[in-house]
Coordinates of C-alpha atoms in Angstrom, one line a residue:
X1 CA -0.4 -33.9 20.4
X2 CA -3.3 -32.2 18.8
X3 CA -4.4 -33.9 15.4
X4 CA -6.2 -31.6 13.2
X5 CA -6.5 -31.2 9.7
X6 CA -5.6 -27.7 8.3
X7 CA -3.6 -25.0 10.9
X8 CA -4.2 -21.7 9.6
X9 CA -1.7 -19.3 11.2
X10 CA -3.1 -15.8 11.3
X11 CA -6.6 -14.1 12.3
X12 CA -6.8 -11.1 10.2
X13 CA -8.6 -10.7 6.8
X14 CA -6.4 -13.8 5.3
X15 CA -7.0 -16.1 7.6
X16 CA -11.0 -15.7 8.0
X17 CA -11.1 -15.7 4.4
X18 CA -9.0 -19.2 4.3
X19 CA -11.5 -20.1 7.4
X20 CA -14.3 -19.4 5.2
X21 CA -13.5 -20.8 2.0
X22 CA -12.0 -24.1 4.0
X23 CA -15.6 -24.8 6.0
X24 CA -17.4 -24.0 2.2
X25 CA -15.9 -26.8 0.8
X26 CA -15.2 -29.0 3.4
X27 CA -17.9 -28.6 6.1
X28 CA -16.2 -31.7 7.9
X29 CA -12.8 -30.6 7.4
X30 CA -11.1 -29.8 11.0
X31 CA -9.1 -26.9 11.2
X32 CA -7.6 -24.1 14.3
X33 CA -6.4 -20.4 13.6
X34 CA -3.3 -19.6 15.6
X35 CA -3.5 -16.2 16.7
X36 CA -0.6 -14.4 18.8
X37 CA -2.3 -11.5 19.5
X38 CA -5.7 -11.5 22.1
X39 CA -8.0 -10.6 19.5
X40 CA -8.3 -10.9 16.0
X41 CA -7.8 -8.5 12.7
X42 CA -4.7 -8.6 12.0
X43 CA -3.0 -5.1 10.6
X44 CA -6.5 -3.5 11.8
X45 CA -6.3 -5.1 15.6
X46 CA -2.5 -3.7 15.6
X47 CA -2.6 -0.4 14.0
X48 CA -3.8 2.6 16.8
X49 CA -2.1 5.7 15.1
X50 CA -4.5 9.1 14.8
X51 CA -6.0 8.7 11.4
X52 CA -5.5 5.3 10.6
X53 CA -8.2 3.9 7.6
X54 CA -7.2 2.1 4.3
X55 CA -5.8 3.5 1.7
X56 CA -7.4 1.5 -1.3
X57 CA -11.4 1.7 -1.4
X58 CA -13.6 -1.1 0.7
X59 CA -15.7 -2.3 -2.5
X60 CA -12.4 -4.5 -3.0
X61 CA -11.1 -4.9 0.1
X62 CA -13.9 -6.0 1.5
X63 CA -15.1 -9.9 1.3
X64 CA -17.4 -10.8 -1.1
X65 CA -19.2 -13.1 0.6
X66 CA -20.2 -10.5 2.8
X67 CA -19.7 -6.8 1.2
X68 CA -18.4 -3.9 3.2
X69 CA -21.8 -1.9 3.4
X70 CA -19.9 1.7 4.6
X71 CA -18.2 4.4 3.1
X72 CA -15.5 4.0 0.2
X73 CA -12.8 4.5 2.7
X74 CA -12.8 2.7 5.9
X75 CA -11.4 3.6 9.1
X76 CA -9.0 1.5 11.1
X77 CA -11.9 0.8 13.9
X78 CA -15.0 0.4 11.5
X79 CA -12.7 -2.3 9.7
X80 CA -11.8 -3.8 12.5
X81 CA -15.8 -3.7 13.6
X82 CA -16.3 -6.0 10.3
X83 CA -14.1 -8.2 11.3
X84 CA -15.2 -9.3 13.6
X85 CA -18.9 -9.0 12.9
X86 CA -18.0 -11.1 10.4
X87 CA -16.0 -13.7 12.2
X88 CA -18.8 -13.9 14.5
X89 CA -21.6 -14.6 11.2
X90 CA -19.7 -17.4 10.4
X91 CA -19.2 -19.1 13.9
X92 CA -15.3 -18.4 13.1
X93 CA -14.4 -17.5 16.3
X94 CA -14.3 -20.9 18.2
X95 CA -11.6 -22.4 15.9
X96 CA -9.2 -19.5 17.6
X97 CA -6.5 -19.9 19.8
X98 CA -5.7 -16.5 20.7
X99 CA -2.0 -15.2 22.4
X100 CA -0.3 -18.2 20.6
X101 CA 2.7 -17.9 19.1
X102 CA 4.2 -20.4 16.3
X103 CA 7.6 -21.2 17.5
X104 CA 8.3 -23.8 14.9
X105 CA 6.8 -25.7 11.4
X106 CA 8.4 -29.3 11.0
X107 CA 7.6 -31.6 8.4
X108 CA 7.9 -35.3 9.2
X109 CA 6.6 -38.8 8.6
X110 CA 4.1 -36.7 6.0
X111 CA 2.3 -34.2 8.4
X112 CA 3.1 -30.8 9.7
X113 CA 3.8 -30.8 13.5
X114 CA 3.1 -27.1 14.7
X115 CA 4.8 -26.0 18.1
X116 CA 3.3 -23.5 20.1
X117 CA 4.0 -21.4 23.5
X118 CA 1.2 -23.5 24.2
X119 CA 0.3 -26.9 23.0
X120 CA 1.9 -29.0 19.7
X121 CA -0.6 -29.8 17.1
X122 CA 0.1 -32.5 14.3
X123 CA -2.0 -31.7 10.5
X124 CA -1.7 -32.4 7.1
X125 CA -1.6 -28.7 6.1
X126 CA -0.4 -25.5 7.0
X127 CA -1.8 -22.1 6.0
X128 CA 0.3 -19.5 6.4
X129 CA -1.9 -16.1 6.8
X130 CA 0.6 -13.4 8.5
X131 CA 1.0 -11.3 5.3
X132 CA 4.4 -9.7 4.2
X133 CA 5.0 -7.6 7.5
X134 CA 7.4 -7.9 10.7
X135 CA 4.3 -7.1 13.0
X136 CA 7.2 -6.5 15.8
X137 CA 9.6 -4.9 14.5
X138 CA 8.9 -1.9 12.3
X139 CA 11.4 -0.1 10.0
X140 CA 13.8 2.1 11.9
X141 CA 16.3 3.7 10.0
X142 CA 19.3 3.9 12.8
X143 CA 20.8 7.7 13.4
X144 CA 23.4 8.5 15.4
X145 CA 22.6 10.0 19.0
X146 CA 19.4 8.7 19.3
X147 CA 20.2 8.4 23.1
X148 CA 20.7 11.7 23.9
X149 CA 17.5 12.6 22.4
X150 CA 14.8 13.7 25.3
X151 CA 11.9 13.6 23.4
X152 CA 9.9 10.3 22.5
X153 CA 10.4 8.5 19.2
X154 CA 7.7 6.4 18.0
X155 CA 6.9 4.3 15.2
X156 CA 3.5 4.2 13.8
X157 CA 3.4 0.2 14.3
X158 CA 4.2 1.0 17.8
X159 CA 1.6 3.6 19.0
X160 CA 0.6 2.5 22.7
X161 CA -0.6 5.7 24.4
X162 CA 1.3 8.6 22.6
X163 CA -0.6 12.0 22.6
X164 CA 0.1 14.5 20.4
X165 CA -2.0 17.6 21.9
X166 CA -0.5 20.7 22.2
X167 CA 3.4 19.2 21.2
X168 CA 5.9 20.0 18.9
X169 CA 5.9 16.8 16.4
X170 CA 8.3 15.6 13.9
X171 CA 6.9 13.3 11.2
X172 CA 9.8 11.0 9.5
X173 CA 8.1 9.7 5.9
X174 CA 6.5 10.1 2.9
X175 CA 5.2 7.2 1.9
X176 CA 1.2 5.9 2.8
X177 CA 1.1 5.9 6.4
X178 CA 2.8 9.3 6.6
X179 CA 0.6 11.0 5.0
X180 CA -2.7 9.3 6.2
X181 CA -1.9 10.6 9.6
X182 CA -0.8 13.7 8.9
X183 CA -3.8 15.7 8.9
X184 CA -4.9 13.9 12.5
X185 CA -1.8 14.9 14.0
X186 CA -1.8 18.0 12.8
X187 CA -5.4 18.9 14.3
X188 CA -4.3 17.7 18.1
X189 CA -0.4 19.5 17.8
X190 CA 0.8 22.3 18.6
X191 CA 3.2 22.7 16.0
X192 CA 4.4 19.6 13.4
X193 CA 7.3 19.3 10.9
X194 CA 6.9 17.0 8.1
X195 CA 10.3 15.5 6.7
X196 CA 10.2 14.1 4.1
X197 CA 13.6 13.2 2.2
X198 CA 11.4 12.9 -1.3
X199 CA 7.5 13.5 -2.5
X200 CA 4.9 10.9 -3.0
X201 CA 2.2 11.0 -5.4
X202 CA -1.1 11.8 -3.4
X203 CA -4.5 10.5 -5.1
X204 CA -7.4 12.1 -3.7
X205 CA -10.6 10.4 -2.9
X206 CA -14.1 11.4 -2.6
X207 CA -15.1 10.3 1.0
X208 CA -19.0 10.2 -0.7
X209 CA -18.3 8.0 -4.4
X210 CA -20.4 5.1 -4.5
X211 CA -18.9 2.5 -7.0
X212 CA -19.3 -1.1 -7.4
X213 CA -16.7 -4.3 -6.7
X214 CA -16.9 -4.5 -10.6
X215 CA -16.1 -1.2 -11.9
X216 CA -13.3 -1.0 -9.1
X217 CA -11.3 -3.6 -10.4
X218 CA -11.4 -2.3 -13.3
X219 CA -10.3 1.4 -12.2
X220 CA -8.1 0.1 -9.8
X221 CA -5.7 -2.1 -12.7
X222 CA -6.2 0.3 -15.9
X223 CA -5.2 3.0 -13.7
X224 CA -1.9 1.1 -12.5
X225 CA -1.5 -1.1 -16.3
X226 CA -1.9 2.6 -18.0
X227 CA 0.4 4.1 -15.5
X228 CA 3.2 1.3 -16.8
X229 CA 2.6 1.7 -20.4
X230 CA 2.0 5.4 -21.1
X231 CA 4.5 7.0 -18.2
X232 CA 4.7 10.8 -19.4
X233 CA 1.4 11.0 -20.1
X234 CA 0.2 9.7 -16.9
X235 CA 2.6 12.2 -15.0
X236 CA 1.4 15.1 -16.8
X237 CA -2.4 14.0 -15.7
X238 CA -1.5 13.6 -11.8
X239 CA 0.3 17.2 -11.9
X240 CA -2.0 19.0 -14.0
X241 CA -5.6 18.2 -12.2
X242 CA -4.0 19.0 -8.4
X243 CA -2.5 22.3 -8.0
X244 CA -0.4 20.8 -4.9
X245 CA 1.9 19.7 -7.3
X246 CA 5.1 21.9 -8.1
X247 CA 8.7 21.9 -8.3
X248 CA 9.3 20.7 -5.0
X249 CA 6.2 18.4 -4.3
X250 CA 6.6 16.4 -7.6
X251 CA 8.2 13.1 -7.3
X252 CA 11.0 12.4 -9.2
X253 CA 9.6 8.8 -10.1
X254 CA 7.0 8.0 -12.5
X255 CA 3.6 7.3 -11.0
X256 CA 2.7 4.0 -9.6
X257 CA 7.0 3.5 -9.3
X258 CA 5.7 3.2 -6.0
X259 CA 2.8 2.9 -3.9
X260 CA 0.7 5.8 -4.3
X261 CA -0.7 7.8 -1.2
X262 CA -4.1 8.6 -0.7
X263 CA -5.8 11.8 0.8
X264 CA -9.6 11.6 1.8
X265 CA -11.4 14.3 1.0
X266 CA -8.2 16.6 0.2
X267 CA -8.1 16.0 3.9
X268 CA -4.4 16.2 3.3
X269 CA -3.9 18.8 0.8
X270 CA -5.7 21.3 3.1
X271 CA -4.1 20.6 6.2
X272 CA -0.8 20.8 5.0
X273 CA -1.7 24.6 4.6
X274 CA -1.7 25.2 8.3
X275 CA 0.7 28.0 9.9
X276 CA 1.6 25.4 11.8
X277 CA 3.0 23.2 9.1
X278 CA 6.9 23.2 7.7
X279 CA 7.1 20.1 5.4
X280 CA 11.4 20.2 4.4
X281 CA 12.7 18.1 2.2
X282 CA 16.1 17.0 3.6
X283 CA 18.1 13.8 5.4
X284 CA 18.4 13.4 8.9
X285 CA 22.1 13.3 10.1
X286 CA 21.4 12.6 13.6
X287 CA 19.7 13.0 16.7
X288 CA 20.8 15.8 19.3
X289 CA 19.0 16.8 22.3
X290 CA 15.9 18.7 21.1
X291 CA 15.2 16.9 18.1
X292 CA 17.0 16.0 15.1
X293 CA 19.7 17.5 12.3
X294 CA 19.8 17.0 8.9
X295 CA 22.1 17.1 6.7
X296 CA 22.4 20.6 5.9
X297 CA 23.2 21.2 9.5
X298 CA 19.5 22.6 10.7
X299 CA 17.9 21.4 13.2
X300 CA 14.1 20.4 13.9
X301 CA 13.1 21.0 17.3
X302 CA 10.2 18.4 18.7
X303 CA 8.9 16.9 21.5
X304 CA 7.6 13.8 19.9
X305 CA 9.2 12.4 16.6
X306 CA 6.8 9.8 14.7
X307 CA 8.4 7.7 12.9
X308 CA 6.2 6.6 9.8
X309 CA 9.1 4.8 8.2
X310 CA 7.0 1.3 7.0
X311 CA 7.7 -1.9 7.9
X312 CA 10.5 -4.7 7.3
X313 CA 9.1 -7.6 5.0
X314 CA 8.9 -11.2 6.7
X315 CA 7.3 -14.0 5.2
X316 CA 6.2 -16.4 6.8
X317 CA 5.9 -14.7 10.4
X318 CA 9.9 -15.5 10.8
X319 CA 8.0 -19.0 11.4
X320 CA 11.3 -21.7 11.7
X321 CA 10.6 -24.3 9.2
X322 CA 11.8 -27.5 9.0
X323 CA 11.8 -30.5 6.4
X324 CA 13.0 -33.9 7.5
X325 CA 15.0 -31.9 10.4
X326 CA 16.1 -29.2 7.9
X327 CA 16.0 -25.8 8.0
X328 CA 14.5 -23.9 5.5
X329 CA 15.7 -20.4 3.8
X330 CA 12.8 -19.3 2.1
X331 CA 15.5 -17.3 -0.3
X332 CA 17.3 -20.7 -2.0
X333 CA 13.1 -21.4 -2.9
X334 CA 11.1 -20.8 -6.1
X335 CA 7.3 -19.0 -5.5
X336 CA 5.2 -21.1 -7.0
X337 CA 2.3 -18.6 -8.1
X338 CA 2.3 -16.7 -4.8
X339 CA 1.0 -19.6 -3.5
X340 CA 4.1 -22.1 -2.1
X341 CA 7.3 -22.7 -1.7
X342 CA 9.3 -25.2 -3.8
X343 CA 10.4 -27.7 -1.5
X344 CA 8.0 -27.6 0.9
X345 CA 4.8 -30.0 0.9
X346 CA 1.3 -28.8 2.3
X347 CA 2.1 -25.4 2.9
X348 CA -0.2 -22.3 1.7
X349 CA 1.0 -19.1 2.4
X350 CA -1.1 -15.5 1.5
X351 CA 0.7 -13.0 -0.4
X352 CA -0.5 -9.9 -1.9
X353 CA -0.5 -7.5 -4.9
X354 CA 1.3 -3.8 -4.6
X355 CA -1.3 -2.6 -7.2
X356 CA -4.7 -4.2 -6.0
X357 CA -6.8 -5.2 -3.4
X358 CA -5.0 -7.4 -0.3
X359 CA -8.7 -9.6 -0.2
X360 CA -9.2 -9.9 -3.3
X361 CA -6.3 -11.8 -4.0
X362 CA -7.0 -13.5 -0.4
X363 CA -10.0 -15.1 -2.1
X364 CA -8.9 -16.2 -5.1
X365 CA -5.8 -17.8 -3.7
X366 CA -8.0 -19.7 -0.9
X367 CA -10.6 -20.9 -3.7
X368 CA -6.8 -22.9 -5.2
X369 CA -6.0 -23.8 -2.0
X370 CA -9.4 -25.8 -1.5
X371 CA -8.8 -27.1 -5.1
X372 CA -5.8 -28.2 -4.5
X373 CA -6.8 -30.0 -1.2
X374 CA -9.5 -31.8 -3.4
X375 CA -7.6 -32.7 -5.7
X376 CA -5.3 -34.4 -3.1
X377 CA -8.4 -36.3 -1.4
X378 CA -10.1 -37.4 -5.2
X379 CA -6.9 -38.8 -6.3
X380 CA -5.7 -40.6 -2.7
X381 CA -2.7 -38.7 -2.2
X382 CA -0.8 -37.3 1.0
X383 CA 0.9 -34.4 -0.5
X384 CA 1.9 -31.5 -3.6
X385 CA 4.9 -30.0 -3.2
X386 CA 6.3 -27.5 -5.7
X387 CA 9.3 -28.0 -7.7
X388 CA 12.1 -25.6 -8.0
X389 CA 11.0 -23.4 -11.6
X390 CA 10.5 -20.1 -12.8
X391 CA 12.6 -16.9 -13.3
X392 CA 14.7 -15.1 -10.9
X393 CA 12.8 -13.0 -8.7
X394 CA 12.4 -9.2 -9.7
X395 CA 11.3 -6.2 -7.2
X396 CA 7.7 -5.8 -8.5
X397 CA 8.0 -2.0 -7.6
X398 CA 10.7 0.3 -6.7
X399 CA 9.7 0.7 -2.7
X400 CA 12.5 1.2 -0.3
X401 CA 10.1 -1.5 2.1
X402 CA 10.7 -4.6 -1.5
X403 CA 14.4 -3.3 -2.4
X404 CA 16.0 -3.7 1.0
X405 CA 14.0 -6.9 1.4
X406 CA 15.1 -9.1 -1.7
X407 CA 17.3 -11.4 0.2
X408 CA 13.9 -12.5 2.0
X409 CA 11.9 -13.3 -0.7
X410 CA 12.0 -16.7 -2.8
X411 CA 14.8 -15.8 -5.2
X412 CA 12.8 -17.4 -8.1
X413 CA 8.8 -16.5 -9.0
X414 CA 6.9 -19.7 -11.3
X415 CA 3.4 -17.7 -12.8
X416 CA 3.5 -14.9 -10.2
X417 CA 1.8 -12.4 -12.1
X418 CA 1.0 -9.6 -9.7
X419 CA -1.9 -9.3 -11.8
X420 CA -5.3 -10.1 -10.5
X421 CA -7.3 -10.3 -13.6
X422 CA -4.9 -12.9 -15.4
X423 CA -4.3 -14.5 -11.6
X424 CA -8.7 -14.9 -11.2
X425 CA -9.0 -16.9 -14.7
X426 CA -5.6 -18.9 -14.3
X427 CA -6.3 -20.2 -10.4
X428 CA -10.4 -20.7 -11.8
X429 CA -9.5 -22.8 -14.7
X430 CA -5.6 -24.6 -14.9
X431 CA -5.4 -27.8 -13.6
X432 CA -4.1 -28.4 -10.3
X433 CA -1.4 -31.1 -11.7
X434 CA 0.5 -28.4 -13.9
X435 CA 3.4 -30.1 -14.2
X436 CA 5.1 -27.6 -11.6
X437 CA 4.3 -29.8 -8.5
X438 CA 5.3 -33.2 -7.4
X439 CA 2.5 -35.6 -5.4
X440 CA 3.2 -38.2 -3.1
X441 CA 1.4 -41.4 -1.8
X442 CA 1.1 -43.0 1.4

């Protein structure tokens, strides 16, 4: 057995960040990143669909400790490119063990014992970096006769080798992913039907803005906090400056109700246009032979359907994990400030915002987590672990992806804030000992 001081589960843009933050502050500490997949970058090392890019803007999403220096918007391969440039900057690579899966997390004799496919490692912490997402199993909603469908369904988690040239396409979704691939598909097919059962609000963005990390912030939140406070107002502004907008293309929730969209460039707005474009607004019924039927009985020919349908929330990478030979549901636990889990000692886990930057909160979480850690070494302890506190959990937006996933989520949230500004001065300057976790000695 392996003994190491901090296992950080994960290789994508949480885990180098906890990597970096970890070595910062403790340049002896010991530490591995677990990585199942043979590379690392996480979403951007997964994601292959036509199109793919981020949908917020790279002066946030970026690390601070070493800015993003492209465009606003950045693809799925140049983001992937930074990765690992700067994985490689920081001598992050050697730490990883890559195609090694976490089979189980078991707490005993105070220290974390981490099974692999591989090897069993023994630490005193665990950080959990493998975001919010099932990364194999997407979101499929389940129609009857999908088996005597001829064509190929495929889900945009799931891309492999799928070529859309000169085919008849079906895209299933509205939401972000749907609509960032839409106009690459729509270049390489011959002919492609959007469906989408209701509209999403679509924010444009200029491919050639320069901005700063600063001013984003602040753009980013006022635009969501004024979104939440002056509803009607807010509406009226999204459908009056973009003549897309109209009876049938307006969403029937209030902006920022969920996730906005993003086109680059009206990239989206244009190609929608195209002859070869029906967008319908209708329910699938079921598969038949050439395609699908909706509910109004019509059917949509194709010889590839995309399924852009999101993915199903996991926390915690489905990881088993065990206290004192117990199995843990994450739902009977409080979230102590996005952070941990009442109940269980030594464990960090990433989470992110639905109305701001995934790395920014990335940083500001790891900067606790190393306080905390300190804190545990000043004052000679072994462990924190949170106590069971707070309110019971609420969906912090109306997405189909959070609603259908509430019985996965700690059913209570302690300071939580989804919030990023009040989250940067509360993790910078409240004690560790708040009075919401308990500490143990050897």
């Amino acid at each position: 057995m392996d003994k190491i001081d901090v296992i950080i589960i994960g290789a994508g843009i949480a885990g180098i960040t906890s990597a970096y933050y970890l070595h910062k502050n403790f340049p002896d500490l010991k530490f591995k990143i677990i990585e199942s997949r043979n590379d690392l970058g996480g979403t951007w090392d997964q994601m292959k669909f036509p199109g793919v890019r981020a949908d917020n803007d790279m002066y946030t999403y970026g690390f601070s400790f070493d800015p993003w220096k492209g465009p606003i918007i950045g693809s799925g391969k140049d983001i992937k490119n930074y990765l690992v440039r700067v994985a490689q900057k920081f001598n992050f690579k050697k730490h990883v063990l890559f195609n090694t899966d976490v089979k189980s997390l078991i707490w005993k004799d105070n220290q974390w014992i981490t099974k692999t496919n591989n090897q069993i490692f023994c630490s005193q912490y665990i950080i959990c970096c493998t975001g919010s997402r099932d990364r194999k199993d997407p979101h499929l909603p389940k129609f009857p006769g999908k088996k005597q469908y001829k064509g190929k369904i495929v889900h945009t988690q799931k891309w492999g080798n799928t070529n859309c040239k000169d085919k008849n396409v079906t895209i299933v979704g509205s939401g972000c992913t749907a609509i960032t691939m839409a106009p690459s598909i729509i270049k390489q097919a011959k002919k492609v039907t959007l469906i989408q059962r209701s509209p999403a609000w679509i924010v444009n963005i200029d491919s050639q803005k320069k901005s700063t990390r600063n001013y984003k912030t602040i753009q980013v939140l006022w635009d969501y906090f004024s979104s939440r406070i002056f509803k009607k107002f807010q509406r009226k502004i999204m459908i009056s400056k973009n003549s897309y907008y109209n009876k049938t293309t307006t969403p029937s929730y209030d902006y920022w109700d969920q996730r906005p969209a993003s086109s680059l460039d009206n990239d989206y707005f244009t190609a929608v246009k195209s002859e070869k474009v029906t967008t319908i607004r209708e329910g699938i019924s079921e598969w038949v032979k050439n395609g699908v039927k909706l509910k109004n009985g019509d059917v949509v020919e194709s010889d590839i359907t995309i399924m852009a349908t999101g993915g199903n929330t996991q926390l915690l990478g489905g990881i088993d994990i065990l206290i004192n030979n117990k199995k843990i549901n994450i739902n009977n636990t409080s979230w102590y400030r996005g952070m941990m889990f009442s109940g269980i000692p030594n464990l960090f886990a990433h989470a992110g915002y639905i109305n701001f930057s995934w790395t920014a909160r990335c940083e500001i979480v790891s900067k606790r987590i190393c306080k905390t850690i300190d804190y545990i070494k000043q004052n000679k302890l072994i462990s924190c672990t949170p106590k069971y506190l707070g309110k019971a959990s609420k969906p912090s937006i109306q997405a189909n992806y959070v609603l259908r996933a509430m019985d996965k989520f700690p059913n209570k949230t302690y300071k939580f804030y989804q919030n990023y500004l009040i989250e940067y001065i509360s993790f910078k300057y409240t004690k560790i000992n708040d009075g919401a976790l308990s500490f143990s000695k050897n």
